GROMACS .gro file of C-alpha atoms in nm:
model
  199
    1MET     CA    1  -1.458  -1.497  -0.397
    2ILE     CA    2  -1.188  -1.696  -0.444
    3ALA     CA    3  -1.190  -2.023  -0.656
    4MET     CA    4  -1.187  -2.332  -0.402
    5GLY     CA    5  -0.955  -2.592  -0.483
    6ALA     CA    6  -0.754  -2.392  -0.751
    7CYS     CA    7  -0.390  -2.452  -0.821
    8VAL     CA    8  -0.234  -2.121  -0.842
    9ASN     CA    9   0.118  -2.195  -0.968
   10SER     CA   10   0.197  -1.934  -1.220
   11ALA     CA   11   0.526  -1.813  -1.339
   12LYS     CA   12   0.349  -1.544  -1.556
   13GLY     CA   13   0.113  -1.359  -1.331
   14ALA     CA   14  -0.080  -1.394  -1.002
   15LYS     CA   15  -0.432  -1.517  -1.005
   16LEU     CA   16  -0.523  -1.431  -0.656
   17LYS     CA   17  -0.517  -1.108  -0.484
   18ALA     CA   18  -0.337  -0.972  -0.126
   19ASP     CA   19  -0.674  -0.830  -0.029
   20ASP     CA   20  -0.824  -1.193  -0.033
   21PHE     CA   21  -0.603  -1.318   0.217
   22PHE     CA   22  -0.624  -1.014   0.470
   23ARG     CA   23  -1.016  -1.005   0.548
   24THR     CA   24  -1.128  -1.005   0.902
   25ASP     CA   25  -1.438  -1.170   0.871
   26GLN     CA   26  -1.302  -1.513   0.863
   27LEU     CA   27  -0.975  -1.717   0.975
   28LEU     CA   28  -0.789  -1.822   0.673
   29GLU     CA   29  -0.726  -2.210   0.650
   30ILE     CA   30  -0.348  -2.292   0.583
   31GLN     CA   31  -0.243  -2.643   0.531
   32ILE     CA   32   0.140  -2.722   0.497
   33LYS     CA   33   0.275  -3.041   0.346
   34MET     CA   34   0.629  -3.120   0.335
   35LEU     CA   35   0.903  -3.401   0.402
   36SER     CA   36   0.843  -3.536   0.791
   37SER     CA   37   1.237  -3.504   0.814
   38ASP     CA   38   1.248  -3.156   0.650
   39TRP     CA   39   0.986  -3.030   0.906
   40ASN     CA   40   1.167  -3.202   1.214
   41LYS     CA   41   1.521  -3.015   1.081
   42LEU     CA   42   1.314  -2.689   1.048
   43ARG     CA   43   1.165  -2.727   1.405
   44LYS     CA   44   1.526  -2.786   1.561
   45GLU     CA   45   1.631  -2.474   1.417
   46SER     CA   46   1.364  -2.314   1.649
   47ASP     CA   47   1.522  -2.419   1.937
   48ARG     CA   48   1.640  -2.136   2.145
   49GLY     CA   49   2.046  -2.259   2.154
   50ASN     CA   50   2.027  -2.198   1.757
   51GLY     CA   51   1.886  -1.852   1.736
   52GLY     CA   52   1.841  -1.525   1.909
   53PHE     CA   53   2.163  -1.355   2.068
   54GLY     CA   54   2.392  -1.647   2.056
   55ARG     CA   55   2.356  -1.690   1.663
   56ILE     CA   56   2.402  -1.318   1.629
   57PHE     CA   57   2.680  -1.242   1.810
   58GLY     CA   58   2.816  -1.598   1.782
   59GLY     CA   59   3.007  -1.545   1.460
   60ASN     CA   60   2.686  -1.509   1.205
   61ARG     CA   61   2.751  -1.149   1.145
   62SER     CA   62   2.814  -1.241   0.767
   63GLY     CA   63   2.471  -1.120   0.648
   64GLY     CA   64   2.382  -1.505   0.598
   65ASN     CA   65   2.054  -1.664   0.709
   66ARG     CA   66   2.002  -1.786   1.030
   67PHE     CA   67   1.755  -2.042   0.923
   68ASN     CA   68   1.733  -2.265   0.622
   69LEU     CA   69   1.451  -2.301   0.371
   70TYR     CA   70   1.274  -2.606   0.302
   71LYS     CA   71   1.047  -2.715   0.018
   72ALA     CA   72   0.688  -2.743   0.073
   73ASP     CA   73   0.347  -2.737  -0.058
   74ILE     CA   74   0.104  -2.491   0.096
   75THR     CA   75  -0.269  -2.468   0.067
   76ILE     CA   76  -0.439  -2.145   0.159
   77ASP     CA   77  -0.848  -2.162   0.170
   78GLY     CA   78  -0.857  -2.441  -0.086
   79ASN     CA   79  -0.566  -2.292  -0.322
   80THR     CA   80  -0.260  -2.492  -0.360
   81ILE     CA   81   0.052  -2.328  -0.415
   82SER     CA   82   0.348  -2.584  -0.484
   83GLY     CA   83   0.738  -2.597  -0.441
   84VAL     CA   84   0.754  -2.294  -0.174
   85GLY     CA   85   1.042  -2.245   0.059
   86ILE     CA   86   0.965  -2.243   0.409
   87ARG     CA   87   1.140  -2.190   0.706
   88THR     CA   88   1.134  -2.102   1.097
   89LYS     CA   89   1.154  -1.704   1.213
   90GLY     CA   90   1.154  -1.533   1.511
   91PHE     CA   91   1.408  -1.406   1.776
   92ILE     CA   92   1.490  -1.478   2.133
   93GLY     CA   93   1.128  -1.521   2.320
   94SER     CA   94   0.921  -1.613   2.000
   95LEU     CA   95   1.160  -1.897   1.884
   96ASN     CA   96   0.957  -2.239   1.955
   97PRO     CA   97   1.037  -2.584   1.843
   98GLU     CA   98   0.702  -2.721   1.890
   99ARG     CA   99   0.501  -2.452   1.749
  100PRO     CA  100   0.750  -2.228   1.537
  101SER     CA  101   0.657  -1.913   1.360
  102LEU     CA  102   0.700  -1.971   0.968
  103LYS     CA  103   0.804  -1.783   0.670
  104VAL     CA  104   0.685  -1.886   0.339
  105LYS     CA  105   0.848  -1.775   0.016
  106PHE     CA  106   0.660  -1.831  -0.295
  107ASP     CA  107   0.932  -1.811  -0.568
  108GLU     CA  108   1.233  -2.002  -0.351
  109TYR     CA  109   1.217  -2.305  -0.577
  110ILE     CA  110   0.978  -2.211  -0.909
  111ASP     CA  111   0.948  -1.881  -1.055
  112GLN     CA  112   0.613  -1.809  -0.922
  113SER     CA  113   0.420  -1.508  -0.815
  114PRO     CA  114   0.069  -1.681  -0.732
  115ILE     CA  115  -0.088  -1.380  -0.508
  116GLU     CA  116  -0.080  -1.030  -0.639
  117GLY     CA  117   0.058  -0.789  -0.392
  118LEU     CA  118   0.230  -1.073  -0.198
  119ASP     CA  119   0.577  -1.258  -0.230
  120ARG     CA  120   0.566  -1.446   0.093
  121LEU     CA  121   0.369  -1.529   0.419
  122THR     CA  122   0.463  -1.460   0.757
  123LEU     CA  123   0.317  -1.643   1.044
  124ASN     CA  124   0.369  -1.578   1.393
  125ASN     CA  125   0.285  -1.811   1.651
  126ASN     CA  126   0.205  -1.544   1.887
  127VAL     CA  127   0.377  -1.719   2.227
  128GLN     CA  128   0.426  -1.392   2.378
  129ASP     CA  129   0.079  -1.310   2.347
  130GLU     CA  130  -0.186  -1.568   2.427
  131SER     CA  131  -0.486  -1.312   2.337
  132LEU     CA  132  -0.364  -1.272   1.959
  133ALA     CA  133  -0.472  -0.951   2.000
  134SER     CA  134  -0.153  -0.730   2.068
  135GLN     CA  135   0.005  -0.722   1.715
  136TYR     CA  136  -0.354  -0.716   1.568
  137LEU     CA  137  -0.469  -0.388   1.728
  138THR     CA  138  -0.149  -0.212   1.697
  139TYR     CA  139  -0.129  -0.268   1.314
  140LYS     CA  140  -0.494  -0.201   1.280
  141LEU     CA  141  -0.494   0.111   1.454
  142PHE     CA  142  -0.162   0.258   1.259
  143ASN     CA  143  -0.323   0.200   0.916
  144LYS     CA  144  -0.635   0.371   1.019
  145ALA     CA  145  -0.390   0.671   1.154
  146GLY     CA  146  -0.248   0.653   0.818
  147ILE     CA  147   0.093   0.529   0.948
  148PRO     CA  148   0.248   0.263   0.683
  149ALA     CA  149   0.204  -0.069   0.869
  150PRO     CA  150   0.133  -0.431   0.775
  151ARG     CA  151  -0.202  -0.567   0.699
  152ILE     CA  152  -0.287  -0.861   0.923
  153THR     CA  153  -0.551  -1.118   1.007
  154HIS     CA  154  -0.555  -1.475   1.147
  155ALA     CA  155  -0.525  -1.814   1.053
  156LYS     CA  156  -0.527  -2.161   1.145
  157VAL     CA  157  -0.228  -2.342   1.055
  158THR     CA  158  -0.165  -2.747   0.996
  159VAL     CA  159   0.165  -2.881   0.914
  160ASN     CA  160   0.131  -3.247   0.776
  161GLU     CA  161  -0.202  -3.300   0.936
  162VAL     CA  162  -0.116  -3.176   1.253
  163TYR     CA  163  -0.312  -2.898   1.372
  164LEU     CA  164  -0.063  -2.589   1.562
  165GLY     CA  165  -0.345  -2.362   1.655
  166VAL     CA  166  -0.420  -2.001   1.554
  167TYR     CA  167  -0.140  -1.779   1.395
  168SER     CA  168  -0.127  -1.432   1.327
  169HIS     CA  169  -0.095  -1.395   0.944
  170VAL     CA  170   0.130  -1.077   0.878
  171GLU     CA  171   0.224  -0.892   0.557
  172SER     CA  172   0.571  -0.887   0.521
  173ILE     CA  173   0.726  -0.575   0.512
  174ARG     CA  174   0.907  -0.651   0.145
  175ALA     CA  175   0.872  -0.480  -0.207
  176PRO     CA  176   0.532  -0.523  -0.231
  177PHE     CA  177   0.463  -0.357   0.066
  178ILE     CA  178   0.708  -0.079  -0.006
  179LYS     CA  179   0.549  -0.046  -0.349
  180ARG     CA  180   0.190  -0.021  -0.208
  181HIS     CA  181   0.249   0.255   0.054
  182PHE     CA  182   0.531   0.461  -0.114
  183GLY     CA  183   0.501   0.408  -0.504
  184ASP     CA  184   0.847   0.311  -0.569
  185TYR     CA  185   1.153   0.134  -0.439
  186SER     CA  186   1.387   0.420  -0.418
  187GLY     CA  187   1.598   0.484  -0.103
  188GLU     CA  188   1.713   0.270   0.157
  189PHE     CA  189   1.499   0.053   0.422
  190TYR     CA  190   1.637  -0.121   0.735
  191GLU     CA  191   1.459  -0.320   1.008
  192GLY     CA  192   1.526  -0.128   1.346
  193THR     CA  193   1.689  -0.418   1.530
  194ILE     CA  194   2.001  -0.506   1.688
  195ALA     CA  195   2.104  -0.729   1.419
  196ASP     CA  196   2.129  -0.479   1.113
  197PHE     CA  197   2.455  -0.285   1.135
  198TYR     CA  198   2.813  -0.406   1.221
  199PRO     CA  199   3.160  -0.267   1.161
   0.00000   0.00000   0.00000
């Protein structure tokens, strides 16, 4: 059981476990607090005019980030993690300025590893799947079949006390995921989208 109301910032080690945040018997409660001006900037970056093919083929081929990170505090089921970096995420159809998908990076501003087995959160807005079931069922099926796939659950997301709805909380395919499935970090790893390789 996770201690409620705890502040879990820690540069020395994690106090919480990733498994605690992928339970299927409850909805996670996620509250994000950040400057209103930063939230408005983040949301504007979700405008279709700033993302998708236009950004990728319009000169942003240098490998730089399409979206900016903003400082925030996040509370997950009563556990507060201060000083995280948050940005919008998405590609073409999933970009949405009213209800953006979000990436939360724990160590962007503070050297911290508050959740063992996770270095960030991925919160998908499901604007292309109102059932909230497609991604969930697919990843569950892959995992049961022994195919490396992200863990997934659902979360109620609130930003600055405004409820945005239920999001998919998806395990990010980063170093902790690779270590859990393959045991080490050797070799190359690429995401199979049109944006990865250029001359």
